[in-house]
XYZ file of C-alpha atoms in Angstrom:
586
model
C 34.352 -3.376 30.603
C 35.938 -2.505 27.214
C 33.169 -2.466 24.190
C 33.798 -4.104 21.313
C 31.316 -4.156 18.052
C 32.446 -6.938 15.512
C 31.256 -7.079 12.144
C 28.222 -9.778 11.372
C 30.232 -13.173 11.119
C 30.568 -14.115 7.544
C 31.303 -17.702 6.282
C 34.501 -19.183 7.373
C 35.348 -16.348 9.756
C 33.398 -17.377 13.255
C 35.190 -16.091 16.110
C 34.541 -19.042 18.037
C 37.124 -18.668 20.262
C 36.342 -15.098 21.110
C 32.844 -16.018 21.863
C 34.254 -19.051 23.991
C 36.636 -16.483 25.974
C 33.627 -14.293 26.600
C 31.309 -16.381 28.251
C 34.093 -18.121 30.107
C 35.184 -14.447 31.353
C 31.235 -14.258 32.287
C 30.901 -17.423 34.245
C 34.150 -16.444 36.250
C 32.842 -13.393 37.326
C 29.945 -14.640 38.227
C 28.030 -12.148 35.836
C 24.852 -13.708 34.667
C 25.568 -16.772 32.249
C 25.102 -16.551 28.800
C 24.657 -20.050 28.324
C 21.912 -21.267 25.313
C 20.311 -23.208 28.330
C 19.258 -19.906 29.881
C 15.520 -18.939 29.181
C 12.310 -18.896 30.226
C 11.508 -22.599 29.691
C 15.229 -23.605 30.403
C 16.901 -26.087 27.686
C 17.989 -25.269 24.180
C 21.027 -25.511 22.176
C 21.869 -23.083 19.144
C 21.958 -26.331 17.042
C 18.540 -26.720 17.426
C 17.405 -23.375 16.167
C 18.670 -25.075 12.699
C 20.302 -21.894 11.525
C 23.352 -21.222 9.680
C 25.628 -19.636 12.012
C 27.633 -17.522 9.610
C 27.133 -16.257 6.111
C 28.554 -13.859 3.360
C 24.813 -12.599 2.860
C 21.839 -11.354 5.059
C 20.166 -14.267 4.360
C 16.716 -12.684 5.383
C 17.794 -11.458 8.553
C 16.180 -8.434 9.589
C 19.516 -6.610 10.335
C 21.204 -7.616 7.034
C 23.693 -9.145 9.369
C 25.075 -5.535 9.864
C 27.486 -4.434 13.035
C 26.060 -4.942 16.407
C 27.679 -4.160 20.203
C 29.174 -6.845 21.841
C 29.268 -5.401 25.366
C 28.794 -8.197 27.958
C 26.278 -7.014 31.168
C 28.119 -5.593 34.317
C 29.484 -8.229 36.992
C 27.318 -6.758 39.308
C 23.721 -7.779 38.578
C 20.601 -6.982 40.259
C 19.131 -9.505 42.836
C 15.439 -9.107 42.070
C 14.504 -12.211 39.813
C 11.303 -11.513 38.203
C 11.296 -7.939 39.358
C 12.543 -6.129 36.566
C 9.658 -3.649 36.233
C 8.757 -0.533 38.435
C 12.289 -0.416 39.520
C 13.991 2.648 41.319
C 15.751 5.062 38.837
C 19.214 4.132 40.692
C 22.200 2.093 39.630
C 24.541 2.679 36.886
C 23.805 4.119 33.790
C 25.478 1.280 31.863
C 22.825 -1.009 33.188
C 19.952 1.167 32.930
C 17.433 1.668 30.544
C 16.484 5.077 29.274
C 12.471 6.181 29.965
C 11.347 6.058 26.257
C 13.191 3.005 25.432
C 11.863 1.090 28.172
C 8.018 2.279 27.605
C 8.096 1.453 23.746
C 9.785 -2.206 24.667
C 6.550 -2.492 27.367
C 4.360 -1.001 24.811
C 5.174 -3.628 22.138
C 5.031 -6.325 24.777
C 1.681 -5.312 25.373
C 0.361 -5.063 22.279
C 1.877 -8.397 20.669
C 0.004 -9.899 23.959
C -3.173 -8.869 22.710
C -2.471 -9.619 19.086
C -0.600 -12.769 19.515
C -0.741 -14.032 22.574
C 0.727 -17.608 21.912
C 4.209 -15.784 21.232
C 4.534 -14.756 25.012
C 6.858 -11.879 23.957
C 8.587 -10.544 26.870
C 10.032 -7.075 26.809
C 13.034 -8.106 28.331
C 14.213 -9.633 25.040
C 13.396 -6.561 22.849
C 15.593 -4.782 25.460
C 18.143 -6.948 24.867
C 18.243 -7.145 21.242
C 17.956 -2.941 21.741
C 21.232 -3.015 23.634
C 23.422 -4.395 21.247
C 21.723 -3.018 18.099
C 21.821 0.619 19.216
C 22.938 0.904 22.633
C 19.445 1.508 23.545
C 19.243 4.130 20.803
C 22.175 5.798 21.866
C 21.690 6.273 25.328
C 18.072 7.209 24.963
C 18.893 10.023 22.769
C 15.048 10.447 21.351
C 12.613 13.448 20.987
C 9.251 13.719 22.527
C 8.078 11.055 20.127
C 10.675 8.559 20.821
C 12.084 9.327 17.380
C 15.763 9.106 17.598
C 17.430 12.516 16.649
C 19.220 12.532 15.133
C 18.812 9.459 12.735
C 20.563 6.229 13.318
C 22.318 4.736 10.099
C 24.835 1.392 9.877
C 27.761 1.425 7.339
C 26.881 1.040 3.763
C 26.084 -2.762 3.084
C 28.973 -3.202 0.369
C 30.194 -6.364 0.702
C 33.429 -4.929 1.923
C 34.142 -6.529 5.437
C 29.879 -6.593 5.370
C 27.687 -8.460 3.624
C 26.473 -6.894 0.395
C 23.283 -5.613 -0.120
C 22.584 -3.585 -3.216
C 19.751 -0.537 -2.534
C 16.046 -1.624 -2.106
C 14.510 1.384 -0.958
C 16.143 4.317 -3.378
C 17.458 5.870 -0.131
C 13.984 6.474 1.385
C 14.896 5.128 4.694
C 18.305 4.948 4.535
C 19.572 8.108 2.550
C 21.573 5.643 0.395
C 20.494 4.608 -3.153
C 23.312 2.543 -3.850
C 23.763 0.444 -0.789
C 21.288 -0.921 1.815
C 22.057 0.291 5.629
C 20.515 -1.076 8.793
C 18.249 2.095 10.015
C 17.147 3.080 13.490
C 17.484 1.920 17.237
C 16.452 -1.911 16.119
C 18.618 -1.717 12.948
C 16.135 -3.006 10.320
C 17.702 -2.875 6.825
C 15.103 -1.100 4.536
C 13.576 -4.192 2.505
C 12.862 -5.929 5.824
C 11.245 -2.540 7.313
C 9.180 -2.586 4.233
C 7.531 -5.880 5.251
C 7.758 -5.650 8.854
C 7.206 -1.630 9.566
C 4.904 -0.706 12.252
C 3.141 2.402 13.490
C 2.672 2.147 17.030
C 2.587 5.539 18.392
C 0.003 6.652 15.690
C 0.959 9.233 13.846
C 0.593 7.656 10.290
C 3.997 6.725 9.708
C 6.168 3.641 9.527
C 9.246 5.118 11.125
C 12.338 2.956 11.544
C 13.494 5.557 13.587
C 10.959 5.903 15.857
C 11.407 3.662 18.985
C 7.785 2.911 19.403
C 7.355 2.141 15.645
C 10.679 0.120 15.948
C 10.081 -1.784 18.947
C 6.610 -3.322 17.668
C 8.040 -3.953 13.950
C 10.930 -6.299 16.131
C 8.220 -7.970 18.102
C 6.477 -9.199 15.458
C 9.234 -10.061 13.698
C 10.340 -12.218 16.531
C 7.018 -13.795 16.822
C 6.690 -14.546 13.055
C 6.637 -18.228 12.045
C 3.928 -19.353 14.929
C 7.035 -19.301 17.281
C 6.716 -19.484 21.482
C 9.130 -17.313 22.986
C 8.510 -19.021 26.345
C 10.186 -22.271 24.621
C 13.894 -21.563 24.253
C 14.592 -23.333 21.076
C 12.025 -20.970 19.649
C 13.680 -18.236 21.176
C 16.954 -19.053 19.568
C 15.457 -18.880 15.927
C 14.184 -15.423 16.496
C 17.397 -14.162 17.589
C 19.097 -15.765 15.054
C 16.350 -14.715 12.090
C 17.614 -10.788 13.526
C 21.402 -11.446 12.866
C 22.551 -15.440 11.783
C 25.644 -15.514 14.126
C 26.016 -17.363 17.229
C 28.213 -14.872 18.843
C 25.237 -12.456 18.600
C 22.487 -15.370 19.828
C 25.104 -15.275 22.900
C 25.478 -11.542 23.705
C 21.409 -11.234 23.192
C 21.312 -13.842 25.809
C 23.558 -12.513 28.259
C 21.513 -9.266 28.300
C 18.201 -11.095 28.017
C 18.993 -12.914 31.370
C 20.545 -9.988 32.749
C 17.349 -7.861 32.262
C 15.189 -10.974 33.475
C 17.076 -10.563 37.173
C 16.283 -6.806 36.885
C 16.846 -3.468 35.957
C 16.103 0.004 36.383
C 14.854 3.013 34.222
C 16.922 6.370 33.880
C 16.338 9.549 32.142
C 16.300 9.908 28.553
C 19.759 10.854 27.039
C 21.753 9.647 30.399
C 22.693 6.139 29.073
C 26.110 5.115 28.556
C 26.886 4.262 25.153
C 29.616 1.768 24.214
C 33.246 2.701 23.817
C 35.929 2.205 21.277
C 33.889 -0.136 19.161
C 35.536 -1.510 15.775
C 35.326 -3.452 12.734
C 37.312 -5.111 10.091
C 38.626 -2.657 7.450
C 37.884 -2.862 3.775
C 40.383 -3.139 1.278
C 41.985 0.212 0.895
C 40.851 2.140 -2.853
C 43.619 2.322 -5.079
C 43.999 6.094 -4.592
C 47.053 8.433 -4.642
C 48.486 8.331 -1.302
C 47.449 5.188 -0.376
C 49.438 2.677 1.402
C 51.208 0.313 -0.908
C 50.035 -3.625 -1.569
C 50.867 -5.425 2.082
C 50.403 -2.323 4.061
C 48.232 -2.291 7.450
C 45.062 -1.024 5.878
C 43.615 2.198 7.829
C 40.508 1.806 9.766
C 37.109 0.917 8.287
C 34.325 3.817 8.055
C 32.002 3.533 10.575
C 28.434 3.523 10.533
C 26.823 7.148 9.696
C 25.887 9.054 12.561
C 22.966 11.735 12.610
C 21.924 12.614 9.411
C 24.031 9.994 7.362
C 27.477 11.992 7.552
C 30.120 9.463 8.273
C 32.885 9.634 10.737
C 36.061 8.908 10.422
C 37.564 5.851 12.225
C 35.568 2.658 13.303
C 31.939 3.593 14.826
C 28.711 2.271 15.241
C 25.771 5.111 14.845
C 25.615 7.065 18.126
C 28.490 5.319 19.730
C 29.446 8.514 21.437
C 32.747 8.718 19.526
C 34.399 12.275 19.591
C 36.187 12.176 16.169
C 35.553 15.269 14.197
C 32.868 14.733 11.349
C 33.647 15.646 8.112
C 31.070 17.338 5.539
C 29.014 15.013 3.334
C 29.728 15.452 -0.644
C 27.755 17.817 -1.788
C 26.596 15.587 -4.290
C 24.519 13.033 -1.948
C 21.154 14.133 -0.678
C 20.143 14.555 2.762
C 17.272 12.518 3.919
C 15.405 15.972 3.820
C 16.228 15.885 0.186
C 15.915 12.688 -0.845
C 12.613 11.116 -2.330
C 10.496 8.934 0.088
C 7.035 8.004 -0.472
C 4.078 9.036 -3.153
C 0.784 9.024 -1.447
C -2.988 9.942 -2.424
C -3.563 13.664 -1.638
C -7.418 13.238 -1.093
C -8.484 12.102 -4.559
C -11.828 11.038 -4.310
C -14.049 8.918 -6.642
C -13.305 9.206 -10.151
C -16.915 9.292 -11.879
C -18.268 11.220 -15.068
C -20.731 11.135 -17.455
C -19.307 10.263 -21.453
C -18.506 13.509 -22.996
C -17.858 15.180 -19.492
C -15.061 16.832 -17.331
C -14.392 14.850 -14.099
C -15.482 16.709 -10.926
C -12.391 15.405 -8.974
C -8.842 15.875 -10.257
C -6.145 13.297 -9.732
C -3.685 14.662 -6.800
C -0.719 13.154 -4.995
C 1.627 14.147 -2.185
C 5.803 13.566 -2.204
C 7.309 13.101 1.227
C 10.855 13.062 1.972
C 13.005 10.157 3.669
C 12.156 12.038 7.093
C 8.209 12.334 5.772
C 7.981 15.588 5.632
C 6.508 17.042 2.200
C 8.968 17.472 -0.465
C 8.877 19.810 -3.020
C 10.008 20.013 -6.899
C 9.158 16.070 -7.158
C 8.322 15.212 -11.185
C 5.084 13.468 -11.006
C 4.138 11.623 -14.528
C 0.333 11.143 -14.671
C -0.839 8.595 -17.586
C -4.511 7.469 -18.797
C -4.488 4.230 -19.562
C -7.942 2.154 -20.926
C -10.257 2.481 -23.802
C -12.506 5.250 -22.930
C -11.549 8.087 -24.799
C -10.924 9.836 -21.655
C -7.812 12.348 -21.729
C -6.327 14.973 -19.941
C -7.101 18.848 -20.383
C -5.517 19.791 -23.989
C -6.065 16.335 -25.386
C -2.979 14.427 -23.529
C -3.017 10.782 -22.625
C 0.462 11.727 -20.324
C 1.545 14.857 -18.613
C 4.351 15.628 -16.176
C 3.975 17.778 -13.076
C 6.137 18.991 -10.288
C 5.055 19.132 -6.442
C 4.792 22.292 -4.789
C 6.217 23.434 -1.510
C 3.642 21.948 -0.163
C 4.722 18.656 -1.530
C 1.654 17.844 -3.742
C 1.304 17.623 -7.299
C -2.540 17.996 -9.350
C -2.923 16.549 -12.695
C -5.049 18.514 -15.296
C -8.678 17.975 -15.463
C -9.913 14.753 -17.202
C -12.439 14.984 -19.447
C -14.562 11.608 -20.472
C -14.668 9.860 -23.651
C -17.745 8.985 -25.620
C -17.513 4.833 -24.363
C -18.552 4.075 -21.059
C -16.496 1.750 -18.975
C -13.256 1.930 -16.511
C -9.488 3.151 -16.961
C -6.787 4.052 -14.760
C -4.908 6.909 -13.997
C -1.057 6.105 -13.059
C 1.057 8.672 -10.782
C 4.838 7.694 -10.813
C 7.634 9.567 -9.522
C 11.455 8.920 -8.392
C 14.125 7.521 -10.274
C 16.193 4.269 -9.359
C 12.994 2.930 -7.547
C 10.216 4.792 -8.647
C 7.114 5.378 -6.147
C 3.825 4.316 -8.129
C -0.102 5.112 -7.177
C -3.014 3.460 -9.353
C -6.302 5.458 -9.685
C -9.417 3.580 -10.756
C -11.655 5.679 -12.965
C -15.389 5.149 -14.319
C -17.054 6.667 -17.522
C -20.674 6.095 -17.567
C -22.939 6.402 -20.577
C -25.038 9.559 -21.033
C -28.281 9.552 -19.144
C -31.565 11.209 -19.266
C -34.353 11.075 -16.492
C -36.923 11.993 -18.600
C -38.416 11.064 -22.138
C -41.591 11.807 -23.594
C -43.370 12.125 -27.038
C -43.282 15.375 -28.715
C -47.175 15.308 -29.825
C -50.124 13.134 -28.834
C -51.334 12.481 -32.031
C -52.890 9.043 -32.231
C -51.088 6.368 -34.178
C -52.903 3.943 -36.116
C -52.132 1.935 -39.206
C -54.297 -0.669 -41.206
C -53.150 -4.445 -41.583
C -50.301 -4.732 -43.681
C -49.405 -1.126 -44.098
C -47.230 1.056 -41.977
C -47.712 3.454 -39.461
C -48.481 6.999 -41.556
C -46.911 9.200 -38.584
C -43.411 8.831 -37.168
C -42.720 8.722 -33.773
C -40.635 11.523 -31.868
C -39.487 11.702 -28.531
C -37.482 14.270 -26.526
C -34.757 13.355 -23.712
C -33.849 15.395 -20.956
C -31.757 15.093 -17.984
C -32.472 17.694 -15.121
C -34.879 19.645 -17.382
C -31.842 20.186 -20.047
C -31.406 18.327 -23.358
C -29.814 15.090 -22.672
C -27.815 14.786 -26.406
C -25.864 11.199 -26.740
C -28.149 9.179 -24.871
C -28.850 5.399 -25.865
C -32.491 4.544 -26.180
C -34.010 1.338 -26.462
C -37.218 0.727 -28.127
C -39.362 -2.515 -27.851
C -42.740 -3.967 -28.558
C -44.239 -5.267 -25.341
C -47.541 -6.642 -24.080
C -47.192 -5.035 -20.589
C -46.755 -1.294 -19.714
C -43.492 -2.802 -17.287
C -41.679 -4.180 -20.392
C -41.988 -7.257 -18.879
C -42.905 -9.765 -21.852
C -42.063 -9.032 -25.264
C -44.941 -8.885 -28.053
C -44.023 -10.892 -30.958
C -47.359 -9.784 -32.877
C -48.568 -6.301 -33.880
C -46.064 -3.447 -34.873
C -42.716 -4.099 -35.819
C -39.449 -2.429 -36.961
C -37.637 -3.811 -39.844
C -33.547 -4.349 -39.703
C -31.184 -3.949 -42.754
C -32.175 -6.952 -44.494
C -36.117 -5.895 -44.271
C -36.728 -8.606 -42.157
C -39.420 -7.752 -38.818
C -37.553 -6.938 -35.692
C -39.499 -5.841 -32.336
C -36.660 -4.444 -30.507
C -34.086 -1.562 -31.501
C -30.791 -0.943 -29.240
C -28.815 1.418 -31.694
C -30.676 4.402 -31.220
C -28.935 7.965 -29.954
C -30.559 11.300 -29.321
C -29.227 13.912 -30.904
C -27.714 16.983 -29.965
C -31.172 18.374 -29.193
C -32.216 15.431 -26.811
C -34.376 14.369 -29.872
C -34.777 10.903 -31.360
C -36.902 9.994 -34.473
C -37.729 6.346 -34.479
C -37.376 4.230 -37.564
C -40.649 3.732 -40.016
C -42.946 1.301 -37.682
C -44.918 -1.205 -40.010
C -48.181 -3.068 -38.972
C -48.780 -7.138 -39.385
C -52.596 -8.778 -40.060
C -53.336 -8.938 -36.423
C -55.690 -5.851 -35.493
C -55.326 -4.666 -31.799
C -53.690 -1.775 -29.479
C -50.139 -2.690 -28.541
C -47.457 -0.804 -26.416
C -43.859 0.491 -27.792
C -41.722 0.761 -24.776
C -38.936 3.299 -25.160
C -36.028 3.378 -22.097
C -32.703 5.159 -21.326
C -29.519 4.914 -19.570
C -30.279 6.486 -16.390
C -33.747 4.876 -16.236
C -36.048 6.904 -17.966
C -38.901 5.691 -19.796
C -42.145 6.334 -21.876
C -44.921 3.571 -23.392
C -46.739 4.574 -26.376
C -49.794 2.542 -27.571
C -49.861 1.896 -31.498
C -53.059 0.431 -32.997
C -53.814 -1.392 -35.967
C -56.924 -1.341 -37.338
C -58.924 -1.912 -40.647
C -60.337 1.206 -42.062
C -64.120 1.634 -41.411
C -66.126 -0.498 -44.305
C -63.218 -2.565 -45.111
C -63.421 -6.202 -44.686
C -61.088 -7.884 -42.216
C -58.218 -10.299 -43.863
C -59.658 -13.428 -44.728
C -63.355 -12.311 -45.378
C -65.040 -11.349 -48.621
C -67.334 -8.145 -48.882
C -70.273 -10.573 -49.426
C -69.439 -11.776 -45.763
C -69.213 -8.361 -44.269
C -71.710 -6.774 -46.002
C -75.408 -6.466 -43.652
C -78.081 -8.790 -45.042
C -81.629 -7.904 -46.049
C -84.244 -8.668 -43.246
C -87.203 -10.839 -44.824
C -90.998 -9.808 -43.171
C -92.728 -12.741 -42.675
C -96.247 -12.973 -44.513
C -99.039 -11.605 -43.041
C-alpha cells in the first residue's frame, strides 16, 4: 500500500475527505476497521474526547503536531485474537515489529502496570503510536542499548507548513537552537520530553532517542489525568493529546486494532519503512533562482535524518529515502558539539569554619546533546551571600572552561568571618543557560577547650572590685583558637541552668551592672582577658561560667568576703567587738 505522511492538521485544513476515503478503503478490503468505536471496551466517538481536531499551534500535544506516517495496516491480518504475544517470526516485514522495539513496548506496559494499574495501558497502543511516529524506530535500526542510531529528528517546527514552536531546549535534544523538532522513536518535542522523559534502561540518562526511555515516557504521558485506557473515550483522549487530529486518531486506531488481533516479532533492522512520504511545502524564500510568484513551489525539506542532516525532498526521519544527503552548514553544530546539560561532578557538602578554607571545591560536568562529556564549555561560578566568603584571590565570580573530560572545577573557597549560609551558582550555555546551585555554610570559629591561665583565688570585699583579672585560653585540637566567641555568665550551678542575680557582676558601657556578656572574643593567641568584675554587698562563693562556640566551658569561683576584722555591712564595730565575760562573785 502506498505510504503517505501528512503534516499535522492546521485549523481550516482538515482533510476529512481523505480520511473518510481511507476508512472506506479499509472496510471494503475487510482490513481491521479504523472506526472510533473499536477498542478494548467498545463504544466511543472522537467528539466525546472533547479535543480540537486541528490547530495551528502545538496545543500542548506531545509531538507538537509534527508530521506522522499515514500507512494503514496490511489487508491480510492475523487471525489470532488475543494472541499477539510470543508469535513466531513469520509474516511480512511491514506488519512485524522489530525485537528491541517490541521488547520496549512490553517493558513499558509492565512498568506502568506496576506504578499505575488503573490506567490499564496496552503495549499494542504504544506499538500503534510508534508505527505512525517513526515506522517502529525506522524498522528497528537501534543499537544494543535500544538507542536509535543515528538519532531521529523531525523537521523544524517553524510555522511553514507546520506549527510554530520556537526553541525550548537550546538545541540540547534536537540540535536546533532556533525552532523545536520532534525527537526520537516516539517523536516528543523537547519541552514535553523535559517534563515526561524517563530512564527506563537504567543508564542514568533520559534519552528521547532510546526506545526504552521513549516508550515508557509515552506510556506515562498517555496515562495522564487519571485515564483508563480500557475505556474507549479515555483512549481517544490520550491519542488526541499526542496529536490533535482526528485523522491521526483513525490511523493509530487502525494499527491498534491490527496489533490486538495479532502480530509477530522480526529481527532488529529488518522492518519495512514507509515509502515516498510527502508533506506540503513551505513558501519559497526570495532567493536568486527561485520560481517567480505563482510558480509551483518545490518539495518541502524533510525531517532531518541521522545526525540532524537535512535531506532534499519530502522525507520523514529514517524513512529509507535514497536521496543524496548534502553536508550540513559548517556553522551548525552537531549533537556531539552541542551543549546539552550541566551536572554536579561529585561536589560534597560545603562547610567551613570562619576564616578557613573549604575542603570541598565546587565541580560541574558538562555533557553534549548525546550525553557524552563536552569540553571547552565556559562555566561561570558566583558566590552569593553575606558571610564574606570569596574564591581564592578575593573574587566573588570566576569563569572556568571544562576540560576534555567535561569537568570544570572552581577555585578554592575561603570562608568569611561571619557565620551563616550562602550559595555558589554555576551557569553555562547561551540562549538557554543551564544553572546549578550549591548551598554552603560558614560556621563560627570553635574551641574544644577553655581554661584559666592561673589558679589564683579570686576574692573581693563587698562593694569592691576583684583585684585580679580573669584570663582564659581557648584551644581547638590543642592549637590556639583565635577569634572564638565566648559567653560569660554569673550562674548558681555549674551547668549554668540558673542565672544569678546577686553577687559578682560586670558593668555595661553605661556603668550599669550586668551579669552576662556575649561580645567576648579570643585574640590571635586564643587568649581572653575578661573585663573588670565587681562585688555587691552579698557575701559568699559564686560561680562564673564561660562557654565557647564548639561547646567548651569552664566554671570559675568568685568569692565575696569582708576582710578579717571588718564589720559586715549594716553593723557597727561595737556590735561585732567581743564582749567581756563577767566572773561570778565568789
